[in-house]
């Protein structure tokens, strides 16, 4: 398999074409030699210099990320952006990015994976969280009443800590909405939907009082942490189906 073939497989699996013209990210193959062979694929949340360095150390032929190099208008290849691109090219690594396609995918997207992790019933799941004309999240119901501690233990079984918790909702949690990453502004949609809990990556100052006054709990699990779920699911699928060596590069920001 070469870079072009893997990129085409990713485009099909993640349905990147659905988001063309809506997602500001330039989803798909962003850099690299399309004819180069691929034996090792690395995965990281961000196409930052540290991720690229670690990908090179791991002998990766392609780096698959959630946050790539290019967003909206082109940017000059100077400063830190030049350093990232040069390091990538010097190592002979291709770069593939999937932003909203990896948030919203119904099977291996961040939100779908979080819904499974916390135990929302599959039959109750429904689209939730509109952004730029796209519905990118999910909401649904728990099979039985939950509380914040149990939901947190399911979300982060390794004991990782969320960025923030706003415990303003009912003690007995029956429903939740999920929008990974920077989905704090979708809290208002969770309130309107009558949900007991909203799970996202980061929450802003302005959402605190809305949550308190509306009686809804919020788990802001961290922008980075909530956007590892889909990448890890994609990594497992590629390793199993395409027989490639894979490596996940954990470069947490704490945010």
Short mmCIF file of C-alpha atoms in Angstrom, two decimals:
data_model
loop_
_atom_site.label_atom_id
_atom_site.label_comp_id
_atom_site.label_asym_id
_atom_site.label_seq_id
_atom_site.Cartn_x
_atom_site.Cartn_y
_atom_site.Cartn_z
CA UNK A 1 0.00 0.00 0.00
CA UNK A 2 1.23 3.49 -0.79
CA UNK A 3 0.31 6.92 0.56
CA UNK A 4 -2.25 7.57 -2.17
CA UNK A 5 -4.03 4.26 -1.57
CA UNK A 6 -4.16 4.75 2.20
CA UNK A 7 -5.37 8.32 1.75
CA UNK A 8 -8.16 7.12 -0.54
CA UNK A 9 -9.14 4.44 2.00
CA UNK A 10 -9.27 7.08 4.74
CA UNK A 11 -11.33 9.42 2.59
CA UNK A 12 -13.89 6.66 2.03
CA UNK A 13 -13.96 5.42 5.60
CA UNK A 14 -14.26 8.89 7.14
CA UNK A 15 -16.54 10.25 4.39
CA UNK A 16 -14.47 13.42 4.12
CA UNK A 17 -16.38 14.59 1.05
CA UNK A 18 -19.50 15.22 3.17
CA UNK A 19 -17.74 18.15 4.86
CA UNK A 20 -16.15 19.85 1.86
CA UNK A 21 -16.81 23.57 1.96
CA UNK A 22 -18.08 23.44 5.54
CA UNK A 23 -15.16 22.27 7.64
CA UNK A 24 -12.37 24.90 7.73
CA UNK A 25 -9.79 22.12 7.88
CA UNK A 26 -8.27 20.95 4.60
CA UNK A 27 -9.24 17.34 5.25
CA UNK A 28 -7.32 14.61 3.48
CA UNK A 29 -3.71 14.25 2.37
CA UNK A 30 -2.03 17.56 3.23
CA UNK A 31 1.60 16.78 2.48
CA UNK A 32 3.89 14.06 1.21
CA UNK A 33 4.75 11.86 -1.74
CA UNK A 34 1.54 10.09 -2.81
CA UNK A 35 3.58 7.26 -4.41
CA UNK A 36 5.65 6.46 -1.30
CA UNK A 37 5.03 3.07 0.32
CA UNK A 38 3.43 2.86 3.76
CA UNK A 39 4.40 0.25 6.32
CA UNK A 40 4.00 2.26 9.53
CA UNK A 41 1.25 4.77 10.32
CA UNK A 42 1.50 7.12 13.30
CA UNK A 43 -1.50 8.84 14.91
CA UNK A 44 -1.58 12.08 16.90
CA UNK A 45 -4.12 14.74 17.81
CA UNK A 46 -1.98 17.63 16.55
CA UNK A 47 0.47 18.06 13.68
CA UNK A 48 2.86 19.79 16.05
CA UNK A 49 6.64 19.59 15.97
CA UNK A 50 6.76 17.10 18.86
CA UNK A 51 4.33 14.73 17.12
CA UNK A 52 6.35 14.92 13.91
CA UNK A 53 9.62 14.25 15.74
CA UNK A 54 8.13 11.23 17.50
CA UNK A 55 6.67 9.96 14.24
CA UNK A 56 10.14 10.13 12.70
CA UNK A 57 11.64 8.29 15.68
CA UNK A 58 9.00 5.58 15.26
CA UNK A 59 9.89 5.15 11.60
CA UNK A 60 6.44 6.26 10.44
CA UNK A 61 5.70 6.73 6.76
CA UNK A 62 2.52 8.74 7.38
CA UNK A 63 1.19 10.79 10.29
CA UNK A 64 -2.60 10.82 10.67
CA UNK A 65 -3.90 13.70 12.79
CA UNK A 66 -7.07 15.47 13.88
CA UNK A 67 -5.56 18.97 13.64
CA UNK A 68 -3.47 19.35 10.50
CA UNK A 69 -1.37 22.12 8.97
CA UNK A 70 -3.94 23.93 6.87
CA UNK A 71 -7.12 25.77 7.89
CA UNK A 72 -9.03 28.13 5.63
CA UNK A 73 -6.64 30.50 3.90
CA UNK A 74 -3.05 29.43 3.15
CA UNK A 75 -0.41 30.54 5.64
CA UNK A 76 3.23 31.46 4.92
CA UNK A 77 5.82 28.75 5.43
CA UNK A 78 7.76 30.75 8.00
CA UNK A 79 8.47 30.53 11.73
CA UNK A 80 7.14 27.51 13.59
CA UNK A 81 5.01 26.50 10.60
CA UNK A 82 8.17 26.25 8.47
CA UNK A 83 9.86 24.20 11.19
CA UNK A 84 7.03 21.66 11.27
CA UNK A 85 6.86 21.32 7.49
CA UNK A 86 10.63 21.04 7.10
CA UNK A 87 10.88 18.38 9.83
CA UNK A 88 8.07 16.41 8.19
CA UNK A 89 9.68 16.58 4.75
CA UNK A 90 13.18 15.84 6.04
CA UNK A 91 11.82 12.66 7.63
CA UNK A 92 9.98 11.65 4.45
CA UNK A 93 6.63 11.48 6.28
CA UNK A 94 3.26 12.17 4.68
CA UNK A 95 0.53 14.02 6.60
CA UNK A 96 -3.19 13.20 6.56
CA UNK A 97 -5.71 15.30 8.52
CA UNK A 98 -9.33 14.59 9.47
CA UNK A 99 -11.10 17.22 11.56
CA UNK A 100 -14.93 17.15 11.57
CA UNK A 101 -14.97 13.77 9.76
CA UNK A 102 -13.27 12.32 12.84
CA UNK A 103 -15.51 14.16 15.30
CA UNK A 104 -18.77 13.18 13.62
CA UNK A 105 -18.27 9.67 12.24
CA UNK A 106 -21.12 7.47 13.53
CA UNK A 107 -18.89 4.48 14.27
CA UNK A 108 -15.29 5.56 14.90
CA UNK A 109 -15.74 9.28 15.56
CA UNK A 110 -14.72 10.83 18.86
CA UNK A 111 -18.33 11.37 19.91
CA UNK A 112 -19.49 7.88 18.97
CA UNK A 113 -16.57 6.38 20.89
CA UNK A 114 -17.30 8.53 23.95
CA UNK A 115 -20.98 7.52 23.80
CA UNK A 116 -19.95 3.85 23.89
CA UNK A 117 -17.40 4.46 26.63
CA UNK A 118 -19.90 6.07 29.01
CA UNK A 119 -22.61 3.55 28.17
CA UNK A 120 -25.33 5.43 26.30
CA UNK A 121 -27.69 2.88 24.77
CA UNK A 122 -27.13 2.56 20.99
CA UNK A 123 -30.85 2.64 20.21
CA UNK A 124 -31.26 5.97 22.02
CA UNK A 125 -28.48 7.80 20.16
CA UNK A 126 -29.54 10.72 17.99
CA UNK A 127 -27.74 13.59 16.23
CA UNK A 128 -26.89 16.55 18.43
CA UNK A 129 -24.71 19.65 18.33
CA UNK A 130 -24.99 21.79 15.22
CA UNK A 131 -21.91 23.73 14.07
CA UNK A 132 -21.58 25.61 10.78
CA UNK A 133 -24.55 23.75 9.37
CA UNK A 134 -23.13 20.37 10.38
CA UNK A 135 -24.40 18.09 13.15
CA UNK A 136 -21.25 16.76 14.77
CA UNK A 137 -22.27 15.33 18.16
CA UNK A 138 -24.59 12.78 19.70
CA UNK A 139 -27.02 12.62 22.58
CA UNK A 140 -28.77 9.68 24.16
CA UNK A 141 -29.92 7.92 27.30
CA UNK A 142 -28.28 5.68 29.86
CA UNK A 143 -29.80 2.22 30.37
CA UNK A 144 -30.13 3.03 34.06
CA UNK A 145 -29.60 6.06 36.26
CA UNK A 146 -25.98 7.15 36.57
CA UNK A 147 -24.06 9.69 38.64
CA UNK A 148 -21.11 11.89 37.79
CA UNK A 149 -18.51 9.70 39.49
CA UNK A 150 -19.55 6.60 37.56
CA UNK A 151 -19.68 8.45 34.25
CA UNK A 152 -16.20 9.87 34.88
CA UNK A 153 -14.84 6.42 35.75
CA UNK A 154 -16.18 5.07 32.45
CA UNK A 155 -14.93 8.04 30.45
CA UNK A 156 -11.43 7.90 31.92
CA UNK A 157 -10.84 4.35 33.23
CA UNK A 158 -7.12 5.10 33.48
CA UNK A 159 -7.82 7.73 36.13
CA UNK A 160 -7.14 10.76 33.92
CA UNK A 161 -8.64 13.97 35.25
CA UNK A 162 -11.09 16.15 33.31
CA UNK A 163 -10.25 19.80 32.79
CA UNK A 164 -13.39 20.96 34.61
CA UNK A 165 -16.57 19.59 36.17
CA UNK A 166 -19.70 21.66 36.72
CA UNK A 167 -21.92 19.47 38.96
CA UNK A 168 -25.11 21.52 38.62
CA UNK A 169 -27.49 18.93 37.23
CA UNK A 170 -29.62 16.24 38.87
CA UNK A 171 -27.86 13.69 41.03
CA UNK A 172 -29.48 10.90 39.04
CA UNK A 173 -28.33 11.26 35.42
CA UNK A 174 -30.51 9.77 32.73
CA UNK A 175 -29.33 11.49 29.55
CA UNK A 176 -26.24 13.13 28.07
CA UNK A 177 -25.12 15.11 25.05
CA UNK A 178 -21.59 14.82 23.64
CA UNK A 179 -19.52 17.19 21.51
CA UNK A 180 -15.78 16.55 21.66
CA UNK A 181 -13.08 19.22 21.64
CA UNK A 182 -14.06 22.88 21.77
CA UNK A 183 -17.80 22.26 22.04
CA UNK A 184 -18.57 24.45 25.04
CA UNK A 185 -20.81 26.73 23.02
CA UNK A 186 -23.13 23.77 22.39
CA UNK A 187 -24.16 23.80 26.04
CA UNK A 188 -27.18 25.92 25.13
CA UNK A 189 -28.33 23.19 22.76
CA UNK A 190 -27.99 20.64 25.57
CA UNK A 191 -30.11 22.84 27.83
CA UNK A 192 -32.81 23.20 25.15
CA UNK A 193 -32.81 19.43 24.66
CA UNK A 194 -33.48 18.91 28.38
CA UNK A 195 -30.37 16.80 28.94
CA UNK A 196 -29.02 16.04 32.41
CA UNK A 197 -25.33 16.05 31.41
CA UNK A 198 -23.19 17.64 28.72
CA UNK A 199 -19.80 16.09 27.88
CA UNK A 200 -17.33 18.17 25.88
CA UNK A 201 -13.66 19.05 25.75
CA UNK A 202 -13.52 22.59 27.05
CA UNK A 203 -15.96 25.01 28.64
CA UNK A 204 -15.80 28.80 28.66
CA UNK A 205 -16.35 31.32 31.42
CA UNK A 206 -19.63 32.38 29.88
CA UNK A 207 -21.06 28.85 30.11
CA UNK A 208 -20.67 28.55 33.90
CA UNK A 209 -23.75 30.54 34.82
CA UNK A 210 -25.82 29.00 32.02
CA UNK A 211 -25.10 25.54 33.44
CA UNK A 212 -25.79 26.64 37.01
CA UNK A 213 -29.02 28.44 36.21
CA UNK A 214 -30.25 25.68 33.90
CA UNK A 215 -29.53 22.80 36.26
CA UNK A 216 -27.30 20.78 33.96
CA UNK A 217 -23.97 19.13 34.78
CA UNK A 218 -20.95 19.51 32.52
CA UNK A 219 -17.87 17.34 32.13
CA UNK A 220 -15.20 19.25 30.23
CA UNK A 221 -12.87 16.34 29.71
CA UNK A 222 -10.17 18.39 28.02
CA UNK A 223 -9.93 19.38 24.35
CA UNK A 224 -6.99 17.05 23.83
CA UNK A 225 -8.29 14.11 25.86
CA UNK A 226 -11.71 14.00 24.20
CA UNK A 227 -10.10 14.05 20.76
CA UNK A 228 -7.99 10.93 21.28
CA UNK A 229 -10.99 8.57 21.22
CA UNK A 230 -11.63 8.47 17.48
CA UNK A 231 -7.95 8.45 16.54
CA UNK A 232 -7.36 5.37 18.69
CA UNK A 233 -10.40 3.64 17.17
CA UNK A 234 -9.14 4.46 13.68
CA UNK A 235 -5.67 3.19 14.60
CA UNK A 236 -7.09 -0.14 15.77
CA UNK A 237 -9.15 -0.50 12.58
CA UNK A 238 -6.23 0.26 10.27
CA UNK A 239 -3.96 -2.16 12.11
CA UNK A 240 -6.55 -4.93 11.86
CA UNK A 241 -7.88 -4.37 8.34
CA UNK A 242 -4.86 -3.06 6.45
CA UNK A 243 -2.16 -5.00 8.28
CA UNK A 244 -0.04 -1.91 8.87
CA UNK A 245 2.19 -1.28 11.84
CA UNK A 246 0.66 1.55 13.89
CA UNK A 247 1.70 3.77 16.78
CA UNK A 248 -0.27 6.32 18.78
CA UNK A 249 1.77 9.38 19.81
CA UNK A 250 0.50 10.81 23.06
CA UNK A 251 1.40 14.52 23.20
CA UNK A 252 -1.05 15.94 25.76
CA UNK A 253 -1.51 19.67 26.18
CA UNK A 254 -3.38 19.53 29.49
CA UNK A 255 -6.10 21.66 27.87
#
